[in-house]
């Protein structure tokens, strides 16, 4: 309990200042409790850490009751201290707590009752860990956060206890790691990982054993835990938890002690890795995950390197594109040359031979040869205005030979219409390509007249 007089002076004058005095209650001074109290005093005397409340003195009252004088800490519970803080600062507070617990573990002391009321944050942002087992010996029936602490040989606070504590099994450092996971979950989400609707110690203990922790990023942000306020920054925080922090928390909250982190230092190392942009051990380290982490840590360097790669690749792509276009143009020129050569050969030999058999046979051969050439040519994507005009006029001449009744023809009006339709399509393309060209307008008039 806090002293009613804030100024406590030792008789030898070695210490003057504010202190918190804890005295074993009358009636609880059985031999077993006294032995535990003495063991805990010696354990606390071994702890010397900036984030653990210091042991100042110990002794017995005039009535023979043992007491402990501790550093007085003015602060608020760590979950309340997180309200309004960004994620990085919340993790910073937790890392102070983790360092304190790791120090205790190295001194062979397991806290066994990590909960918000035992972790205070001062006005200067310094974490102070209190009550290393003392509260359980002093007050095993009532938890300071309003939840019953189960009495007997294995006291614990149900909402923050590990499964092995609830089952009455031997506890070790893994027990504190589990409770740290519950605390960090509460600090980051404003909610407990399970049992948010539990209204009794027994129900909370059952949830510890049976309920799986909800993935933090999947929470809705609507607190159902009695006495817990909805985190006003939850919507902004939720997305940052997805992935690494989800996996870190679920590993710390594994129901099996062997499934948790091997030590508090390993737990803290993952959080420090997350803050520094490195992969965390709680998540499978595939190449894509490691690549994302590398890019996140080296945004400037990767950005500059990417620009250089883009410049090189872009320059290569432009050169490749130009080479492809040039090759396509060469292929087109060669194909056109072959077509003209074939057409000229046909005209000189086959058409000339047909003309010797009579004008009609010669004209039919001329029409067939010209159509083959023109159809192959017009199947290409023609964008040259002069070439479009030449092909359209050629189709018109073929149509005239096939069935233009204004001149001598082969008497095939259906074939003539098909040739004129092809010429019209080319004239339309030419008009769209050069809408202000009077020749295009005149060509449209001419082909409509023929049709």
Coordinates of N, CA and C in Angstrom, one line a residue, residues 254-445:
X254 N 0.8 -18.5 -28.8 CA 0.6 -19.9 -29.1 C 0.2 -20.6 -27.8
X255 N -0.9 -21.5 -27.8 CA -1.3 -22.2 -26.6 C -0.2 -23.1 -26.1
X256 N 0.7 -23.6 -26.9 CA 1.7 -24.5 -26.5 C 3.0 -23.7 -26.2
X257 N 3.6 -23.9 -25.0 CA 4.8 -23.2 -24.7 C 5.9 -23.3 -25.7
X258 N 6.0 -24.5 -26.3 CA 7.1 -24.7 -27.2 C 6.8 -24.0 -28.6
X259 N 5.6 -23.6 -28.8 CA 5.3 -22.9 -30.0 C 5.5 -21.4 -30.0
X260 N 5.8 -20.9 -28.8 CA 6.1 -19.5 -28.6 C 7.6 -19.1 -28.9
X261 N 7.9 -17.9 -28.7 CA 9.3 -17.5 -28.9 C 10.1 -18.2 -27.8
X262 N 11.4 -18.5 -28.1 CA 12.2 -19.2 -27.2 C 12.6 -18.3 -26.0
X263 N 12.6 -17.0 -26.2 CA 12.9 -16.1 -25.1 C 12.3 -14.7 -25.4
X264 N 12.3 -13.9 -24.3 CA 11.8 -12.6 -24.5 C 12.6 -11.8 -25.5
X265 N 13.9 -12.0 -25.4 CA 14.9 -11.3 -26.3 C 14.5 -11.7 -27.8
X266 N 14.1 -12.9 -28.1 CA 13.8 -13.3 -29.5 C 12.5 -12.6 -29.9
X267 N 11.5 -12.5 -28.9 CA 10.3 -11.7 -29.1 C 10.6 -10.3 -29.5
X268 N 11.4 -9.6 -28.7 CA 11.8 -8.2 -28.9 C 12.6 -8.1 -30.2
X269 N 13.4 -9.1 -30.5 CA 14.2 -9.0 -31.8 C 13.3 -8.9 -33.0
X270 N 12.2 -9.7 -33.0 CA 11.3 -9.6 -34.1 C 10.6 -8.2 -34.2
X271 N 10.3 -7.6 -33.1 CA 9.7 -6.3 -33.1 C 10.7 -5.3 -33.6
X272 N 11.9 -5.4 -33.2 CA 12.9 -4.4 -33.6 C 13.2 -4.6 -35.1
X273 N 13.2 -5.9 -35.6 CA 13.3 -6.1 -37.0 C 12.2 -5.5 -37.8
X274 N 11.0 -5.6 -37.3 CA 9.8 -5.0 -38.0 C 10.0 -3.5 -38.1
X275 N 10.4 -2.9 -37.0 CA 10.6 -1.4 -37.0 C 11.7 -1.0 -37.9
X276 N 12.7 -1.8 -38.1 CA 13.8 -1.4 -39.0 C 13.6 -1.9 -40.4
X277 N 12.5 -2.6 -40.7 CA 12.2 -3.0 -42.0 C 12.8 -4.3 -42.4
X278 N 13.2 -5.1 -41.5 CA 13.8 -6.4 -41.8 C 12.7 -7.5 -41.7
X279 N 12.9 -8.7 -42.3 CA 12.0 -9.8 -42.1 C 11.9 -10.2 -40.6
X280 N 10.8 -10.7 -40.2 CA 10.6 -11.3 -38.9 C 10.6 -12.8 -38.9
X281 N 11.1 -13.4 -37.8 CA 11.2 -14.9 -37.8 C 9.9 -15.5 -37.7
X282 N 8.8 -14.8 -37.3 CA 7.5 -15.4 -37.1 C 6.8 -15.6 -38.4
X283 N 7.4 -15.1 -39.5 CA 6.7 -15.2 -40.8 C 7.6 -16.0 -41.8
X284 N 7.1 -16.9 -42.6 CA 7.9 -17.7 -43.5 C 8.7 -16.7 -44.5
X285 N 10.0 -16.9 -44.5 CA 10.8 -16.0 -45.3 C 11.0 -16.4 -46.7
X286 N 10.0 -16.3 -47.5 CA 10.1 -16.5 -49.0 C 10.9 -15.4 -49.6
X287 N 11.3 -15.7 -50.9 CA 12.1 -14.7 -51.6 C 11.3 -13.4 -51.8
X288 N 10.0 -13.5 -52.1 CA 9.2 -12.3 -52.4 C 9.1 -11.4 -51.2
X289 N 8.9 -12.1 -50.0 CA 8.8 -11.4 -48.7 C 10.1 -10.7 -48.4
X290 N 11.2 -11.3 -48.6 CA 12.5 -10.7 -48.3 C 12.8 -9.6 -49.3
X291 N 12.4 -9.8 -50.5 CA 12.6 -8.7 -51.5 C 11.8 -7.4 -51.2
X292 N 10.5 -7.6 -50.7 CA 9.7 -6.5 -50.3 C 10.4 -5.8 -49.1
X293 N 10.9 -6.5 -48.2 CA 11.6 -5.9 -47.0 C 12.8 -5.1 -47.5
X294 N 13.6 -5.7 -48.4 CA 14.8 -5.0 -48.9 C 14.4 -3.7 -49.6
X295 N 13.4 -3.8 -50.4 CA 12.9 -2.6 -51.1 C 12.5 -1.5 -50.1
X296 N 11.7 -2.0 -49.0 CA 11.2 -1.0 -48.0 C 12.3 -0.4 -47.3
X297 N 13.4 -1.1 -47.0 CA 14.6 -0.5 -46.3 C 15.4 0.4 -47.1
X298 N 15.4 0.2 -48.4 CA 16.3 0.9 -49.3 C 15.5 1.6 -50.5
X299 N 14.5 2.3 -50.1 CA 13.7 3.0 -51.1 C 14.4 3.9 -52.0
X300 N 15.3 4.7 -51.5 CA 16.0 5.7 -52.3 C 17.0 4.9 -53.2
X301 N 17.8 4.0 -52.7 CA 18.7 3.3 -53.5 C 18.0 2.5 -54.6
X302 N 17.0 1.8 -54.2 CA 16.2 0.9 -55.1 C 15.6 1.8 -56.2
X303 N 15.1 3.0 -55.8 CA 14.4 3.9 -56.7 C 15.4 4.4 -57.8
X304 N 16.6 4.8 -57.3 CA 17.7 5.2 -58.2 C 18.1 4.1 -59.2
X305 N 18.3 2.9 -58.6 CA 18.7 1.8 -59.4 C 17.6 1.4 -60.4
X306 N 16.3 1.6 -60.0 CA 15.2 1.3 -60.9 C 15.2 2.3 -62.0
X307 N 15.5 3.5 -61.7 CA 15.5 4.5 -62.8 C 16.6 4.2 -63.8
X308 N 17.8 3.7 -63.3 CA 18.9 3.4 -64.2 C 18.5 2.2 -65.0
X309 N 17.8 1.2 -64.4 CA 17.4 0.0 -65.1 C 16.4 0.4 -66.2
X310 N 15.4 1.2 -65.8 CA 14.4 1.7 -66.7 C 15.0 2.4 -67.9
X311 N 16.0 3.2 -67.6 CA 16.7 4.0 -68.7 C 17.4 3.0 -69.6
X312 N 18.1 2.0 -69.1 CA 18.8 1.1 -69.9 C 17.8 0.2 -70.7
X313 N 16.9 -0.3 -70.0 CA 15.9 -1.2 -70.6 C 15.1 -0.4 -71.6
X314 N 14.7 0.9 -71.2 CA 13.9 1.7 -72.1 C 14.7 2.0 -73.4
X315 N 16.0 2.4 -73.2 CA 16.8 2.6 -74.4 C 16.9 1.4 -75.3
X316 N 17.1 0.3 -74.6 CA 17.2 -1.0 -75.4 C 15.9 -1.3 -76.1
X317 N 14.8 -1.0 -75.4 CA 13.5 -1.3 -76.0 C 13.2 -0.4 -77.2
X318 N 13.6 0.9 -77.1 CA 13.5 1.8 -78.2 C 14.3 1.3 -79.4
X319 N 15.6 0.9 -79.1 CA 16.4 0.5 -80.1 C 15.9 -0.8 -80.8
X320 N 15.4 -1.7 -79.9 CA 14.8 -2.9 -80.4 C 13.5 -2.6 -81.3
X321 N 12.7 -1.7 -80.8 CA 11.5 -1.3 -81.5 C 11.9 -0.7 -82.9
X322 N 12.9 0.1 -82.9 CA 13.3 0.7 -84.2 C 13.8 -0.3 -85.1
X323 N 14.6 -1.3 -84.5 CA 15.1 -2.4 -85.4 C 14.0 -3.2 -86.0
X324 N 13.0 -3.5 -85.1 CA 11.8 -4.3 -85.6 C 11.1 -3.5 -86.7
X325 N 10.8 -2.2 -86.5 CA 10.1 -1.5 -87.5 C 10.9 -1.4 -88.8
X326 N 12.2 -1.2 -88.6 CA 13.0 -1.2 -89.9 C 13.0 -2.5 -90.6
X327 N 13.0 -3.6 -89.8 CA 12.9 -5.0 -90.4 C 11.6 -5.2 -91.1
X328 N 10.5 -4.7 -90.4 CA 9.2 -4.8 -91.0 C 9.1 -4.0 -92.3
X329 N 9.7 -2.9 -92.3 CA 9.7 -2.1 -93.6 C 10.5 -2.8 -94.7
X330 N 11.6 -3.4 -94.3 CA 12.4 -4.1 -95.3 C 11.6 -5.3 -95.8
X331 N 10.9 -6.0 -94.9 CA 10.1 -7.2 -95.3 C 9.0 -6.7 -96.2
X332 N 8.4 -5.6 -95.9 CA 7.3 -5.1 -96.7 C 7.7 -4.7 -98.1
X333 N 8.9 -4.0 -98.1 CA 9.4 -3.6 -99.4 C 9.8 -4.8 -100.3
X334 N 10.4 -5.8 -99.7 CA 10.7 -7.0 -100.4 C 9.5 -7.7 -100.9
X335 N 8.4 -7.8 -100.1 CA 7.2 -8.4 -100.5 C 6.5 -7.7 -101.6
X336 N 6.5 -6.4 -101.5 CA 5.9 -5.5 -102.6 C 6.7 -5.7 -103.9
X337 N 8.0 -5.8 -103.8 CA 8.8 -6.0 -105.0 C 8.5 -7.3 -105.6
X338 N 8.4 -8.4 -104.8 CA 8.1 -9.7 -105.3 C 6.7 -9.7 -106.0
X339 N 5.7 -9.0 -105.3 CA 4.4 -8.9 -105.9 C 4.4 -8.3 -107.3
X340 N 5.1 -7.1 -107.4 CA 5.2 -6.4 -108.7 C 5.9 -7.2 -109.7
X341 N 7.0 -7.9 -109.3 CA 7.7 -8.7 -110.3 C 6.9 -9.9 -110.8
X342 N 6.1 -10.5 -109.8 CA 5.2 -11.6 -110.2 C 4.1 -11.0 -111.2
X343 N 3.6 -9.9 -110.8 CA 2.5 -9.3 -111.6 C 3.0 -8.9 -113.0
X344 N 4.3 -8.4 -113.1 CA 4.8 -8.0 -114.4 C 5.1 -9.2 -115.2
X345 N 5.6 -10.3 -114.6 CA 5.9 -11.5 -115.3 C 4.6 -12.1 -115.9
X346 N 3.5 -12.1 -115.0 CA 2.2 -12.6 -115.5 C 1.7 -11.8 -116.7
X347 N 1.8 -10.4 -116.6 CA 1.4 -9.6 -117.7 C 2.1 -9.8 -119.0
X348 N 3.5 -10.0 -118.8 CA 4.3 -10.2 -120.0 C 4.1 -11.5 -120.7
X349 N 3.9 -12.5 -119.9 CA 3.8 -13.9 -120.5 C 2.4 -14.4 -120.6
X350 N 1.7 -14.5 -119.4 CA 0.4 -15.2 -119.4 C -0.7 -14.3 -120.1
X351 N -0.7 -13.1 -119.8 CA -1.8 -12.2 -120.4 C -1.5 -12.0 -121.9
X352 N -0.2 -11.9 -122.2 CA 0.2 -11.7 -123.6 C -0.2 -12.9 -124.4
X353 N 0.0 -14.1 -123.9 CA -0.4 -15.4 -124.5 C -1.9 -15.4 -124.7
X354 N -2.7 -15.0 -123.6 CA -4.1 -15.1 -123.7 C -4.6 -14.1 -124.7
X355 N -4.0 -12.9 -124.9 CA -4.5 -12.0 -125.9 C -4.4 -12.5 -127.3
X356 N -3.4 -13.4 -127.5 CA -3.3 -14.0 -128.9 C -4.5 -14.9 -129.2
X357 N -5.2 -15.4 -128.1 CA -6.4 -16.2 -128.4 C -7.6 -15.3 -128.5
X358 N -7.5 -14.0 -128.3 CA -8.6 -13.1 -128.5 C -8.7 -12.1 -127.4
X359 N -9.4 -11.0 -127.6 CA -9.5 -9.9 -126.6 C -10.2 -10.4 -125.4
X360 N -11.2 -11.2 -125.5 CA -12.0 -11.6 -124.3 C -11.1 -12.4 -123.4
X361 N -10.5 -13.4 -124.0 CA -9.6 -14.3 -123.1 C -8.5 -13.5 -122.5
X362 N -8.0 -12.5 -123.2 CA -6.9 -11.7 -122.7 C -7.4 -10.9 -121.5
X363 N -8.6 -10.3 -121.7 CA -9.2 -9.5 -120.6 C -9.5 -10.3 -119.4
X364 N -10.0 -11.5 -119.6 CA -10.3 -12.3 -118.4 C -9.0 -12.7 -117.6
X365 N -8.0 -13.0 -118.4 CA -6.7 -13.3 -117.7 C -6.2 -12.1 -117.0
X366 N -6.3 -10.9 -117.6 CA -5.9 -9.6 -117.0 C -6.6 -9.4 -115.7
X367 N -8.0 -9.6 -115.8 CA -8.8 -9.3 -114.6 C -8.4 -10.2 -113.4
X368 N -8.2 -11.6 -113.7 CA -7.9 -12.5 -112.7 C -6.5 -12.2 -112.1
X369 N -5.6 -11.9 -112.9 CA -4.2 -11.6 -112.4 C -4.2 -10.3 -111.6
X370 N -4.9 -9.3 -112.0 CA -5.0 -8.0 -111.3 C -5.7 -8.2 -110.0
X371 N -6.8 -8.9 -109.9 CA -7.5 -9.1 -108.7 C -6.6 -9.8 -107.6
X372 N -5.9 -10.9 -108.1 CA -5.0 -11.6 -107.1 C -4.0 -10.6 -106.5
X373 N -3.4 -9.8 -107.3 CA -2.4 -8.8 -106.9 C -3.1 -7.8 -105.9
X374 N -4.2 -7.2 -106.4 CA -4.9 -6.2 -105.6 C -5.4 -6.7 -104.2
X375 N -5.9 -7.9 -104.2 CA -6.5 -8.5 -103.0 C -5.4 -8.7 -102.0
X376 N -4.2 -9.2 -102.4 CA -3.1 -9.4 -101.5 C -2.6 -8.0 -101.0
X377 N -2.6 -7.0 -101.8 CA -2.1 -5.7 -101.4 C -3.1 -5.0 -100.5
X378 N -4.4 -5.1 -100.7 CA -5.4 -4.4 -99.9 C -5.6 -5.2 -98.5
X379 N -5.1 -6.4 -98.4 CA -5.2 -7.2 -97.2 C -4.2 -6.6 -96.1
X380 N -3.2 -5.8 -96.6 CA -2.3 -5.2 -95.7 C -2.9 -3.9 -95.1
X381 N -2.4 -3.4 -94.0 CA -2.9 -2.2 -93.4 C -2.2 -1.0 -94.2
X382 N -3.0 -0.4 -95.1 CA -2.4 0.6 -96.0 C -2.7 2.0 -95.3
X383 N -1.6 2.7 -95.2 CA -1.7 4.1 -94.6 C -1.2 5.1 -95.5
X384 N -0.6 4.8 -96.6 CA -0.1 5.8 -97.5 C -1.2 6.2 -98.5
X385 N -1.4 7.5 -98.5 CA -2.5 8.1 -99.3 C -2.4 7.8 -100.8
X386 N -1.2 7.9 -101.3 CA -1.0 7.7 -102.8 C -1.2 6.2 -103.1
X387 N -0.8 5.3 -102.2 CA -1.0 3.9 -102.5 C -2.4 3.5 -102.4
X388 N -3.2 4.1 -101.4 CA -4.6 3.8 -101.3 C -5.3 4.3 -102.6
X389 N -4.9 5.4 -103.1 CA -5.6 6.0 -104.3 C -5.3 5.1 -105.5
X390 N -4.1 4.6 -105.6 CA -3.7 3.7 -106.8 C -4.4 2.4 -106.7
X391 N -4.6 1.8 -105.5 CA -5.3 0.5 -105.4 C -6.7 0.7 -105.7
X392 N -7.3 1.8 -105.2 CA -8.8 2.1 -105.4 C -9.0 2.3 -106.9
X393 N -8.2 3.0 -107.6 CA -8.3 3.2 -109.0 C -8.2 1.9 -109.8
X394 N -7.3 1.0 -109.3 CA -7.1 -0.3 -110.0 C -8.3 -1.1 -109.9
X395 N -8.9 -1.1 -108.7 CA -10.2 -1.9 -108.5 C -11.3 -1.3 -109.5
X396 N -11.3 0.0 -109.6 CA -12.3 0.6 -110.5 C -12.1 0.2 -111.9
X397 N -10.8 0.1 -112.4 CA -10.5 -0.3 -113.7 C -10.9 -1.7 -114.0
X398 N -10.7 -2.6 -113.0 CA -11.0 -4.0 -113.1 C -12.6 -4.1 -113.2
X399 N -13.2 -3.3 -112.3 CA -14.7 -3.3 -112.3 C -15.3 -2.9 -113.7
X400 N -14.6 -1.9 -114.3 CA -15.0 -1.4 -115.6 C -14.9 -2.6 -116.6
X401 N -13.8 -3.3 -116.6 CA -13.7 -4.4 -117.5 C -14.7 -5.5 -117.3
X402 N -15.0 -5.7 -116.0 CA -15.9 -6.8 -115.6 C -17.4 -6.5 -116.0
X403 N -17.8 -5.2 -115.8 CA -19.2 -5.0 -116.1 C -19.7 -3.6 -116.3
X404 N -18.8 -2.6 -116.6 CA -19.3 -1.2 -116.8 C -20.0 -1.1 -118.1
X405 N -21.3 -0.9 -118.1 CA -22.1 -0.9 -119.4 C -21.8 0.3 -120.2
X406 N -21.0 1.3 -119.7 CA -20.7 2.5 -120.5 C -19.5 2.2 -121.5
X407 N -19.0 1.0 -121.4 CA -17.9 0.6 -122.3 C -17.9 -0.9 -122.6
X408 N -17.0 -1.3 -123.5 CA -17.0 -2.7 -123.7 C -16.5 -3.5 -122.5
X409 N -17.3 -4.5 -122.1 CA -17.0 -5.2 -120.9 C -17.3 -6.7 -121.0
X410 N -17.0 -7.5 -119.9 CA -17.1 -8.9 -120.0 C -18.5 -9.4 -119.6
X411 N -19.4 -8.4 -119.3 CA -20.8 -8.8 -119.0 C -21.0 -9.5 -117.7
X412 N -20.2 -9.1 -116.7 CA -20.3 -9.7 -115.3 C -20.6 -8.6 -114.3
X413 N -21.8 -8.1 -114.2 CA -22.1 -7.0 -113.3 C -21.9 -7.4 -111.9
X414 N -22.2 -8.6 -111.4 CA -22.0 -8.9 -110.0 C -20.6 -8.9 -109.6
X415 N -19.7 -9.4 -110.5 CA -18.3 -9.3 -110.1 C -17.8 -7.8 -110.2
X416 N -18.4 -7.0 -111.1 CA -18.0 -5.6 -111.2 C -18.4 -4.9 -109.9
X417 N -19.6 -5.2 -109.4 CA -20.1 -4.5 -108.1 C -19.1 -4.9 -107.0
X418 N -18.7 -6.1 -106.9 CA -17.7 -6.5 -105.8 C -16.4 -5.7 -105.9
X419 N -16.0 -5.5 -107.1 CA -14.7 -4.7 -107.3 C -15.0 -3.3 -107.0
X420 N -16.1 -2.7 -107.4 CA -16.5 -1.3 -107.0 C -16.6 -1.2 -105.5
X421 N -17.2 -2.2 -104.8 CA -17.4 -2.1 -103.4 C -16.0 -2.0 -102.7
X422 N -15.0 -2.8 -103.2 CA -13.7 -2.7 -102.6 C -13.0 -1.4 -102.9
X423 N -13.3 -0.8 -104.0 CA -12.8 0.5 -104.3 C -13.4 1.6 -103.4
X424 N -14.7 1.4 -103.1 CA -15.4 2.3 -102.3 C -14.8 2.3 -100.8
X425 N -14.5 1.1 -100.3 CA -14.0 1.0 -99.0 C -12.6 1.7 -98.9
X426 N -11.8 1.6 -100.0 CA -10.5 2.2 -100.0 C -10.7 3.8 -100.1
X427 N -11.7 4.2 -100.9 CA -12.0 5.6 -101.0 C -12.4 6.2 -99.7
X428 N -13.2 5.4 -98.9 CA -13.6 5.9 -97.6 C -12.4 6.1 -96.7
X429 N -11.5 5.1 -96.7 CA -10.3 5.2 -95.9 C -9.5 6.4 -96.3
X430 N -9.4 6.6 -97.6 CA -8.6 7.7 -98.1 C -9.2 9.1 -97.6
X431 N -10.6 9.1 -97.6 CA -11.3 10.4 -97.2 C -11.0 10.6 -95.7
X432 N -11.0 9.5 -94.9 CA -10.8 9.7 -93.5 C -9.3 10.1 -93.2
X433 N -8.4 9.5 -94.0 CA -7.0 9.8 -93.9 C -6.7 11.3 -94.3
X434 N -7.3 11.8 -95.3 CA -7.1 13.1 -95.8 C -8.4 13.8 -96.1
X435 N -9.2 14.2 -95.1 CA -10.5 14.7 -95.3 C -10.6 16.0 -96.0
X436 N -9.5 16.8 -96.1 CA -9.5 18.1 -96.8 C -9.0 18.0 -98.2
X437 N -8.7 16.8 -98.7 CA -8.1 16.6 -100.0 C -9.3 16.6 -101.1
X438 N -9.3 17.5 -102.0 CA -10.4 17.5 -103.0 C -10.3 16.3 -103.9
X439 N -9.2 15.7 -104.1 CA -9.1 14.5 -104.9 C -9.9 13.3 -104.2
X440 N -9.8 13.3 -102.9 CA -10.6 12.3 -102.2 C -12.1 12.4 -102.4
X441 N -12.6 13.7 -102.4 CA -14.0 14.0 -102.6 C -14.4 13.6 -104.0
X442 N -13.5 13.9 -105.0 CA -13.8 13.6 -106.4 C -13.8 12.1 -106.6
X443 N -12.9 11.4 -105.9 CA -12.8 9.9 -106.0 C -14.1 9.3 -105.5
X444 N -14.6 9.8 -104.3 CA -15.9 9.2 -103.8 C -17.0 9.4 -104.8
X445 N -17.0 10.6 -105.4 CA -18.1 10.9 -106.4 C -18.0 9.9 -107.6

